[in-house]
Short mmCIF file of C-alpha atoms and ligand atoms in Angstrom, two decimals:
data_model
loop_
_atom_site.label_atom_id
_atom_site.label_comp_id
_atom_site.label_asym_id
_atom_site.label_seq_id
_atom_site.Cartn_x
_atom_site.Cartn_y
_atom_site.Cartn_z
CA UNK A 1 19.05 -42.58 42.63
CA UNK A 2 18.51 -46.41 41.31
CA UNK A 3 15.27 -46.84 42.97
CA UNK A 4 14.16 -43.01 43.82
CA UNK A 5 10.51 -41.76 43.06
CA UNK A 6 11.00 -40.58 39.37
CA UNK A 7 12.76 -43.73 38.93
CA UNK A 8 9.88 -45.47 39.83
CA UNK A 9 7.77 -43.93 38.20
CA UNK A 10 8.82 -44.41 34.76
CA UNK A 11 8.71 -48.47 35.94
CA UNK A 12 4.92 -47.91 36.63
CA UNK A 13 4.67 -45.98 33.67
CA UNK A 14 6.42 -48.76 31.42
CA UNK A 15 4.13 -51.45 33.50
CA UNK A 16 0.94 -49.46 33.12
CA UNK A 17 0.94 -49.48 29.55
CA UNK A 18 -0.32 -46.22 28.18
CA UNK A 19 2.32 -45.91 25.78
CA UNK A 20 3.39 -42.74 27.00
CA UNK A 21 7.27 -42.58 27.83
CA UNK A 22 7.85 -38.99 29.39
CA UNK A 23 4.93 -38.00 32.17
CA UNK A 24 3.87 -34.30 32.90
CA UNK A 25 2.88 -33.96 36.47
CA UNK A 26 0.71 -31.53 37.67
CA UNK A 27 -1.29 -32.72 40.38
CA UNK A 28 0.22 -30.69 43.52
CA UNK A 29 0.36 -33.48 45.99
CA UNK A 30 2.25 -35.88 43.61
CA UNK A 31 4.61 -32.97 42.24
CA UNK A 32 5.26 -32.54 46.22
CA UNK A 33 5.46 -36.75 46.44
CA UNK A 34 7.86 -36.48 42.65
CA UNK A 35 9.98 -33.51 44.26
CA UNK A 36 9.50 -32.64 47.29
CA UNK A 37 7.96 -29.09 46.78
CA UNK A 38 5.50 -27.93 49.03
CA UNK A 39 4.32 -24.64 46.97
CA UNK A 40 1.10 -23.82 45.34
CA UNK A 41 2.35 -23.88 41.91
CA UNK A 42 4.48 -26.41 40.37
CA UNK A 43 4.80 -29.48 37.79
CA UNK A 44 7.38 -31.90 37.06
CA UNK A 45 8.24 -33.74 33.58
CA UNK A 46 9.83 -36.82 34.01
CA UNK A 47 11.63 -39.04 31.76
CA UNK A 48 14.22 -41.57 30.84
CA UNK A 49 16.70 -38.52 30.32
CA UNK A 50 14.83 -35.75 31.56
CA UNK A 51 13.90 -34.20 35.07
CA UNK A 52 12.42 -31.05 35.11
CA UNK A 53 11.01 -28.79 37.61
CA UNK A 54 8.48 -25.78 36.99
CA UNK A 55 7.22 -23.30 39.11
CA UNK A 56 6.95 -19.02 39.41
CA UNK A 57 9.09 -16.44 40.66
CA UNK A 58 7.30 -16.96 43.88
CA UNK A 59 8.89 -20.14 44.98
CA UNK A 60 12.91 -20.02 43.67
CA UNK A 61 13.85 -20.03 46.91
CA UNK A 62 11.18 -22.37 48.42
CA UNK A 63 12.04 -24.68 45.02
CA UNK A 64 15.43 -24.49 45.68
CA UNK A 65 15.60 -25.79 49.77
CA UNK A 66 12.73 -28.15 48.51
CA UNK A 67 13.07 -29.50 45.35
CA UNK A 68 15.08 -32.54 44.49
CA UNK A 69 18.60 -31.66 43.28
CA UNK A 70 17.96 -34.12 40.12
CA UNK A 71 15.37 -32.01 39.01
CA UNK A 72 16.50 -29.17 36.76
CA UNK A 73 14.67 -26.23 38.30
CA UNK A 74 12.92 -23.82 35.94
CA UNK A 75 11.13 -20.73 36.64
CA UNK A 76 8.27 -20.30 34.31
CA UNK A 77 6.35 -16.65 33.84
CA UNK A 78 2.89 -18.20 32.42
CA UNK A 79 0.85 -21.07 33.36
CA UNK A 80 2.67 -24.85 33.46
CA UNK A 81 0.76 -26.54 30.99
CA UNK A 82 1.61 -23.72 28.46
CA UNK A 83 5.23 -23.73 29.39
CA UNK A 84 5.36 -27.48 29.69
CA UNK A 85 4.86 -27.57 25.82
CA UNK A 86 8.34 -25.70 25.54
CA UNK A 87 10.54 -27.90 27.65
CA UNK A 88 10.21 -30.57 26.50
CA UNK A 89 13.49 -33.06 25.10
CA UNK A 90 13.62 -33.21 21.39
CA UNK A 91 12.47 -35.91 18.90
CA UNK A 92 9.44 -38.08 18.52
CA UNK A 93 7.60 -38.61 21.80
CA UNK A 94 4.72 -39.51 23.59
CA UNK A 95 3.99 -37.30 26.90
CA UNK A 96 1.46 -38.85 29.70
CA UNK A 97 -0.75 -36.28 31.30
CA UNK A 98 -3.17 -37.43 34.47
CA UNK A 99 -6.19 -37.77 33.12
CA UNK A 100 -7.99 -37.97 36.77
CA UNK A 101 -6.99 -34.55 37.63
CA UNK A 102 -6.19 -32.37 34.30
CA UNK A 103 -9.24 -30.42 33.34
CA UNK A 104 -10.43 -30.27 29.59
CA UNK A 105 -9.13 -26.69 29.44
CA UNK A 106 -5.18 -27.06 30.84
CA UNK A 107 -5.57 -30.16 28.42
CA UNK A 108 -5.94 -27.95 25.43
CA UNK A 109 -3.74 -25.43 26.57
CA UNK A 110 -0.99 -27.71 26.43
CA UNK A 111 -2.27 -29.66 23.41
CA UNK A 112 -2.34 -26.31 21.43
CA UNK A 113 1.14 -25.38 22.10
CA UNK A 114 2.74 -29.28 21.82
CA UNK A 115 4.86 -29.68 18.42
CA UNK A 116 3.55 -32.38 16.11
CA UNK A 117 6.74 -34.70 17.06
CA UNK A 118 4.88 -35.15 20.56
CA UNK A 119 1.84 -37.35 21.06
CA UNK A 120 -0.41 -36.98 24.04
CA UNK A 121 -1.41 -39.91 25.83
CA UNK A 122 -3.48 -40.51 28.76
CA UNK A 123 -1.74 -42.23 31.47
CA UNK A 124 -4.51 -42.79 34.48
CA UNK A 125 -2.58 -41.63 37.53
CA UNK A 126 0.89 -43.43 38.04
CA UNK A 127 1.93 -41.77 41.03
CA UNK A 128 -0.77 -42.33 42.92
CA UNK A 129 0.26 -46.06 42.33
CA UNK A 130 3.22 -45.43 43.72
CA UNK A 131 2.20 -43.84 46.59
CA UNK A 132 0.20 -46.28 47.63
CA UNK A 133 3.26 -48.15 48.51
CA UNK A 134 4.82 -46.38 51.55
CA UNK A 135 8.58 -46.22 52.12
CA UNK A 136 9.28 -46.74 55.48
CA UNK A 137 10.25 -43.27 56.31
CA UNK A 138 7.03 -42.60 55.47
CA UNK A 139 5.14 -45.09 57.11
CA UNK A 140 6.75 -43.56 60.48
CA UNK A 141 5.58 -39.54 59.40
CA UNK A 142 2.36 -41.33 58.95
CA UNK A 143 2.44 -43.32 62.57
CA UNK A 144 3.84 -39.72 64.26
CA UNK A 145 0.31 -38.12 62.94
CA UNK A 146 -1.77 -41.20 64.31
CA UNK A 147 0.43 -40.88 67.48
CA UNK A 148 -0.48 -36.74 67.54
CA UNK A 149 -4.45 -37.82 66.98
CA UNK A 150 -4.34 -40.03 69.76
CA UNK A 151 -2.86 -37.99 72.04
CA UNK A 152 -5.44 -34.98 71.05
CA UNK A 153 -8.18 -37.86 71.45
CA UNK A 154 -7.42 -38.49 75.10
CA UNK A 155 -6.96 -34.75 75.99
CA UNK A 156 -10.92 -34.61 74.88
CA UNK A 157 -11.63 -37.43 76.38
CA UNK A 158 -10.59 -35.92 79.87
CA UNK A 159 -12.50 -33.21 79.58
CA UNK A 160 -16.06 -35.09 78.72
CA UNK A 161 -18.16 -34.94 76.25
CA UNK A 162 -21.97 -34.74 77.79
CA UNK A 163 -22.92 -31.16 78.05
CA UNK A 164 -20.96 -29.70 74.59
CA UNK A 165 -21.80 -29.17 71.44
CA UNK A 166 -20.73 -31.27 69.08
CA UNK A 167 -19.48 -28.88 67.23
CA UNK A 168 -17.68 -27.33 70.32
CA UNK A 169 -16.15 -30.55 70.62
CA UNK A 170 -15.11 -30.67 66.84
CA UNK A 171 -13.02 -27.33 67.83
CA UNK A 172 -11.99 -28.72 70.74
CA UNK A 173 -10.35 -31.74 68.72
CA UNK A 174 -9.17 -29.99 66.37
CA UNK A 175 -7.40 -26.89 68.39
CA UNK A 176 -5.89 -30.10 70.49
CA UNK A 177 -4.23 -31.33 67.36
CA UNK A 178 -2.91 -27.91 66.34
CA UNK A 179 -1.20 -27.28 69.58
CA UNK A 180 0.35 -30.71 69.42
CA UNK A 181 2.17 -29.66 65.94
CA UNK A 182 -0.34 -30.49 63.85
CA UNK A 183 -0.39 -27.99 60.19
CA UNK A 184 -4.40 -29.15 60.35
CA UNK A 185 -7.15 -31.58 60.61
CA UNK A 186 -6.82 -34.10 57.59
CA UNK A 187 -10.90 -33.42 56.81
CA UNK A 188 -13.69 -31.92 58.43
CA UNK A 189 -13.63 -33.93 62.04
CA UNK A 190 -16.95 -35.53 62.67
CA UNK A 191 -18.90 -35.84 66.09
CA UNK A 192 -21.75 -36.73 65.45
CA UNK A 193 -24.15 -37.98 68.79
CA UNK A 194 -26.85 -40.28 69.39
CA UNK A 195 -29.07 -40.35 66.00
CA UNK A 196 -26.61 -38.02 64.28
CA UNK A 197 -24.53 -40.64 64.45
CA UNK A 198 -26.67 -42.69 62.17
CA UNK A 199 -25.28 -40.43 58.95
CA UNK A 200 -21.67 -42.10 58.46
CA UNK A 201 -20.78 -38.16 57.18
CA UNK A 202 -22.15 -36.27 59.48
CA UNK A 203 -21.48 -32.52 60.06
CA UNK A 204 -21.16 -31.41 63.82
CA UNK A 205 -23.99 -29.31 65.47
CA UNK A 206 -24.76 -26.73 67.76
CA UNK A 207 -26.09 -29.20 69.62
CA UNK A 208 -25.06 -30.54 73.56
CA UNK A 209 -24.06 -34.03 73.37
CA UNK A 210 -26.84 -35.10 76.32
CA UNK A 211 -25.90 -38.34 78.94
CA UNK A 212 -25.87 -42.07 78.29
CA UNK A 213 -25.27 -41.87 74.20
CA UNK A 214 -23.08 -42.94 71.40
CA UNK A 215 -20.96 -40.11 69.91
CA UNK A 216 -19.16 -41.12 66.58
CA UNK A 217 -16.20 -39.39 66.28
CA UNK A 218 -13.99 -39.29 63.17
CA UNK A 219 -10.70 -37.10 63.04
CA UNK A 220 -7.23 -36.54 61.62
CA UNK A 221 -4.19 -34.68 61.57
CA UNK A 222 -1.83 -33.54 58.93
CA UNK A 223 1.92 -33.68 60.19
CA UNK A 224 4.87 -32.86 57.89
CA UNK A 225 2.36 -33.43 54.67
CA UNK A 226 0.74 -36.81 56.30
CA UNK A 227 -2.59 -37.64 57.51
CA UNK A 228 -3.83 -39.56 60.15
CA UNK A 229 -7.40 -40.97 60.13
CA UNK A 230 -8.84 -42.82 62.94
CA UNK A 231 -12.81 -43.13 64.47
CA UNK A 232 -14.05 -43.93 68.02
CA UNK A 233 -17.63 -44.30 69.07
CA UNK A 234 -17.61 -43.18 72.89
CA UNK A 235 -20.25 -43.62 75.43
CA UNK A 236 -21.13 -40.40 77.55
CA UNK A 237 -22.88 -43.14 79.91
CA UNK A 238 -24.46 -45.97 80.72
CA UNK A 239 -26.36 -47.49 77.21
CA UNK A 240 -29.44 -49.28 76.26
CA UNK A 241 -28.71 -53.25 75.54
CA UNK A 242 -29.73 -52.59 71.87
CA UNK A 243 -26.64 -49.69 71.25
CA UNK A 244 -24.09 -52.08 73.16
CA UNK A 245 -24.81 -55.14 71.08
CA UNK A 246 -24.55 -52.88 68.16
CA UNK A 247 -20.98 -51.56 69.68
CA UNK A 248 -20.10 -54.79 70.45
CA UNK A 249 -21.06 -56.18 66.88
CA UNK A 250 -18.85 -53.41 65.10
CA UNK A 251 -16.04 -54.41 67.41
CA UNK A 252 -16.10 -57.64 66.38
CA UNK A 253 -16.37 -56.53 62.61
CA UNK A 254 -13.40 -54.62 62.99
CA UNK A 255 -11.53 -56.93 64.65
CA UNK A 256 -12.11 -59.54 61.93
CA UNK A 257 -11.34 -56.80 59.07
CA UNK A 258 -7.70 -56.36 60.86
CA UNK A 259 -7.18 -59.77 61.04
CA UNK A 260 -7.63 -59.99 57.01
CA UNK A 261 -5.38 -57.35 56.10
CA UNK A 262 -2.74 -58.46 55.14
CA UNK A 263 0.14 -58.97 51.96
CA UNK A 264 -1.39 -61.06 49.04
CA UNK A 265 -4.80 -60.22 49.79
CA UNK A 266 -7.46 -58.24 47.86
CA UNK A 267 -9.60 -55.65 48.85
CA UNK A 268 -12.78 -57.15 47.99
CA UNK A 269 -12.05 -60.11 50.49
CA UNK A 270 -10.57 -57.78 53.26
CA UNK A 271 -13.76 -55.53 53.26
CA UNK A 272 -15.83 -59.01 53.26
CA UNK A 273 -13.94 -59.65 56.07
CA UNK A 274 -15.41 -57.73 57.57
CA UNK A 275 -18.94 -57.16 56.16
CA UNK A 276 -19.77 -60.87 56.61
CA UNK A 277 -19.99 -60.26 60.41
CA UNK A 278 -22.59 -57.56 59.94
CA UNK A 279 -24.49 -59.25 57.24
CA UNK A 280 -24.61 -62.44 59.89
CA UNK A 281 -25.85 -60.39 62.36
CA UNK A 282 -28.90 -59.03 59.65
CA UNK A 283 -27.41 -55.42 59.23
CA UNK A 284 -25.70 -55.76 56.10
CA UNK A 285 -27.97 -53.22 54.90
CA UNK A 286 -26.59 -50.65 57.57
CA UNK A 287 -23.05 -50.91 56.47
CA UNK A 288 -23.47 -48.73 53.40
CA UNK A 289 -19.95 -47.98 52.94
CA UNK A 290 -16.39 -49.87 52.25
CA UNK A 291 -14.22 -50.76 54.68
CA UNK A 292 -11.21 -48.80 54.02
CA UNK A 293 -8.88 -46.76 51.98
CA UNK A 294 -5.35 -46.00 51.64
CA UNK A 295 -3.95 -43.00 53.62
CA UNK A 296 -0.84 -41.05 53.39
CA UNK A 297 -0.43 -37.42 51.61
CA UNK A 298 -3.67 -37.34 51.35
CA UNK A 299 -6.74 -38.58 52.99
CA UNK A 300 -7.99 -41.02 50.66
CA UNK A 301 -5.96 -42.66 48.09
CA UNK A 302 -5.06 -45.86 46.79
CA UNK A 303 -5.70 -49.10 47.76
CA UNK A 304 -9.36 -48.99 48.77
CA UNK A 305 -10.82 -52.05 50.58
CA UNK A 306 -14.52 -52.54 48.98
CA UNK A 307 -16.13 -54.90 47.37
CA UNK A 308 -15.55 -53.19 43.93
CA UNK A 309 -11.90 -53.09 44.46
CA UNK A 310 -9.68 -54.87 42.33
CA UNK A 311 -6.58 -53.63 44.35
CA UNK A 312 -4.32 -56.46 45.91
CA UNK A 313 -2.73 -55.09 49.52
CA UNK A 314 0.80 -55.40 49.52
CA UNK A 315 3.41 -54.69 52.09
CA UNK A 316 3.90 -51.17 52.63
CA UNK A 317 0.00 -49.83 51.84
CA UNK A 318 -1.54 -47.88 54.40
CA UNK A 319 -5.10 -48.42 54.71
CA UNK A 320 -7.82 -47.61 57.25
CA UNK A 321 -10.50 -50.12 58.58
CA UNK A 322 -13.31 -48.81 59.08
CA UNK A 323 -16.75 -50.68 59.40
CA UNK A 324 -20.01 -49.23 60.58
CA UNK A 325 -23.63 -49.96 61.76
CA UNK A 326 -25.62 -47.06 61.18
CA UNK A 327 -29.56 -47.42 62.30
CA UNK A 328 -31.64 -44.62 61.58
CA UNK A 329 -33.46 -42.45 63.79
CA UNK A 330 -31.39 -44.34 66.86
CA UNK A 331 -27.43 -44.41 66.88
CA UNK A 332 -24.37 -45.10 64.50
CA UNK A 333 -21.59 -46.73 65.65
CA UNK A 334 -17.97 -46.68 63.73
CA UNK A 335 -14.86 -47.72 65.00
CA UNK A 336 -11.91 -46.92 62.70
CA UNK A 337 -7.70 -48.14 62.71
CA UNK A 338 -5.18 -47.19 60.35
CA UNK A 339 -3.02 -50.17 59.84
CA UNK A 340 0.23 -50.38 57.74
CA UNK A 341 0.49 -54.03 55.81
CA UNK A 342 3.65 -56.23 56.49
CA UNK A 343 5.12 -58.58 55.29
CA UNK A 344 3.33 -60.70 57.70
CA UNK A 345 -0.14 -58.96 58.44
CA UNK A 346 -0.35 -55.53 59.44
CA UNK A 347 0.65 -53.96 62.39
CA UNK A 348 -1.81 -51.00 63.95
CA UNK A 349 -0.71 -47.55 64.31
CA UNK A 350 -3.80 -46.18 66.09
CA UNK A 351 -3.97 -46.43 69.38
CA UNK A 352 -6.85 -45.60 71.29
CA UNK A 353 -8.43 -48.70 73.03
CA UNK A 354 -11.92 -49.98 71.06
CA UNK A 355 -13.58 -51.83 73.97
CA UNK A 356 -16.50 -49.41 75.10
CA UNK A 357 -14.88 -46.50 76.41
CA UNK A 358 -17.18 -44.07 78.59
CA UNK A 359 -16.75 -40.67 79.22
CA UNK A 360 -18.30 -37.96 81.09
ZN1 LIG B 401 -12.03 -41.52 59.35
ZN1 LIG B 402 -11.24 -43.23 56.89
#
């Protein structure tokens, strides 16, 4: 219990600065990371003497397999920021709320019901700090759903690409995942061929995926709560010189971005890391977005690697790298690793080979 999550999270809280000493918690995904409750409805207070647990009728017996057995475990009737008001400890206080995810009406539904003793405070988002850092045991939940996404990757692979539809293929992906345990895809999966490929975001067509092109494809799984993320660019033949210097370019880019990550460094030089290899080659401009960003309960949390981060990677973070070339009107080429930071570097946990791979 010395060094569990709510533990922690006071620390943060204390370190952060906000002032605030007890912290309401209402975002799902960090009540789930706080708790360990999976339901659609639930918050958490947490404080130096105080752990408690709200959620409906709904979930008492989901709340009590899931829930934390420091947490005392209330079942409320109404809605958690009005009931929050009413359980809290006694005397002067000042409660955090996250002020990235609680909208201006729960805020005044709570702030109309709190007694005068208690002081509101805005506390940015403290568990997402936390979760940035991965405990080990999650670090390997995270390297199962890489190890699921790979294995749906080469299943596709197999089969070809040329002749589908991108979006066919999407399905395909994804269906490959869910029979391999997955609860879901992590985001929309992208495939994205030939020009398509050119929009980093691209949504998947009705389209057939024709011979000799570059299809970008982007996917993820969700296993027991974590994502994977991971993108290969795949050849469905043999490819002009221009979109195999451009491969080859990316590759390098890549390459040079892993070899950055690492404890002690920022995110700003990691993603320059990498960008300097582009902008050398003249397509800075075609790298329009960061390199990476932390992954774990969800898709895209803390640290990001960009050159407006201020985050410093430290052992533990799980980030993706993730450069581009994107040229428009002819091809886009991403290659993308998740990669958990070590004490020592980082060590990759996708594992699909990035030399040129081509597929039927
Ligand atoms: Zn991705
Ligand atoms: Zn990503």
């Amino acid at each position: 219990m010395a060094d569990d999550r709510p533990t922690r999270l006071l620390a943060e809280l204390a370190r952060a600065g906000s002032g605030a000493e007890l912290m309401l918690v209402t975002s799902l995904v960090n009540v789930r990371y706080l708790t360990g409750f999976t339901g659609s409805n639930g918050a958490a207070i947490v404080g130096p003497d105080t752990r408690v647990f709200l959620t409906d009728f709904r979930y008492v017996e989901q709340a009590a397999a899931e829930v934390d057995p420091s947490f005392d475990r209330q079942i409320i009737s109404g809605d958690v920021f009005e009931e929050a008001a009413s359980r809290l400890p006694g005397g002067e206080l000042r409660l955090g709320f996250e002020d990235g995810a609680v909208t201006v009406r729960d805020h005044s539904r709570l702030a109309d019901r709190l007694p005068g003793r208690v002081e509101l405070v805005a506390a940015g988002t403290p568990v997402e700090a936390l979760r940035a850092v991965k405990e080990p045991e999650e670090v390997q939940r995270i390297a199962a759903a890489c190890e699921l996404g790979d294995a749906a990757l080469r299943e596709l692979m197999e089969a070809g690409l040329a002749g589908r539809t991108e979006a066919a293929v999407a399905l395909a992906l994804e269906d490959a995942m869910r029979r391999r345990g997955a609860s879901g895809a992590s985001f929309e999966t992208i495939v994205a061929a030939g020009a398509h490929g050119a929009l980093p975001h691209a949504t998947p067509r009705d389209v057939e995926i024709p011979a000799g092109t570059l299809v970008v494809i982007d996917w993820g799984a969700v296993l027991d709560g974590y994502c994977s993320d991971c993108t290969r660019t795949l050849a469905t033949g043999e490819l002009t010189d221009a979109a195999k210097v451009t491969y080859d370019l990316v590759r390098e880019a890549q390459l040079a971005g892993v070899d950055a990550i690492g404890p002690g460094v920022g995110g700003r030089a990691a993603d320059g890391a990498a960008r300097s290899v582009i902008e050398a080659a003249g397509h800075g401009d075609h790298f329009g977005h960061s390199l990476g960003h932390g992954v774990g309960l969800e898709v895209h949390e803390r640290p990001r690697l960009s050159h407006r981060s201020s985050d410093t990677l430290v052992a533990g973070n799980v980030v993706s790298c993730e450069p581009g070339v994107y040229l428009p009107g002819e091809l886009g080429v991403r290659i993308e690793d998740l990669c958990v930071v070590t004490p020592s570097g980082c060590e990759i946990l996708t594992h699909v080979p990035k030399e040129l791979l081509t597929v039927g």
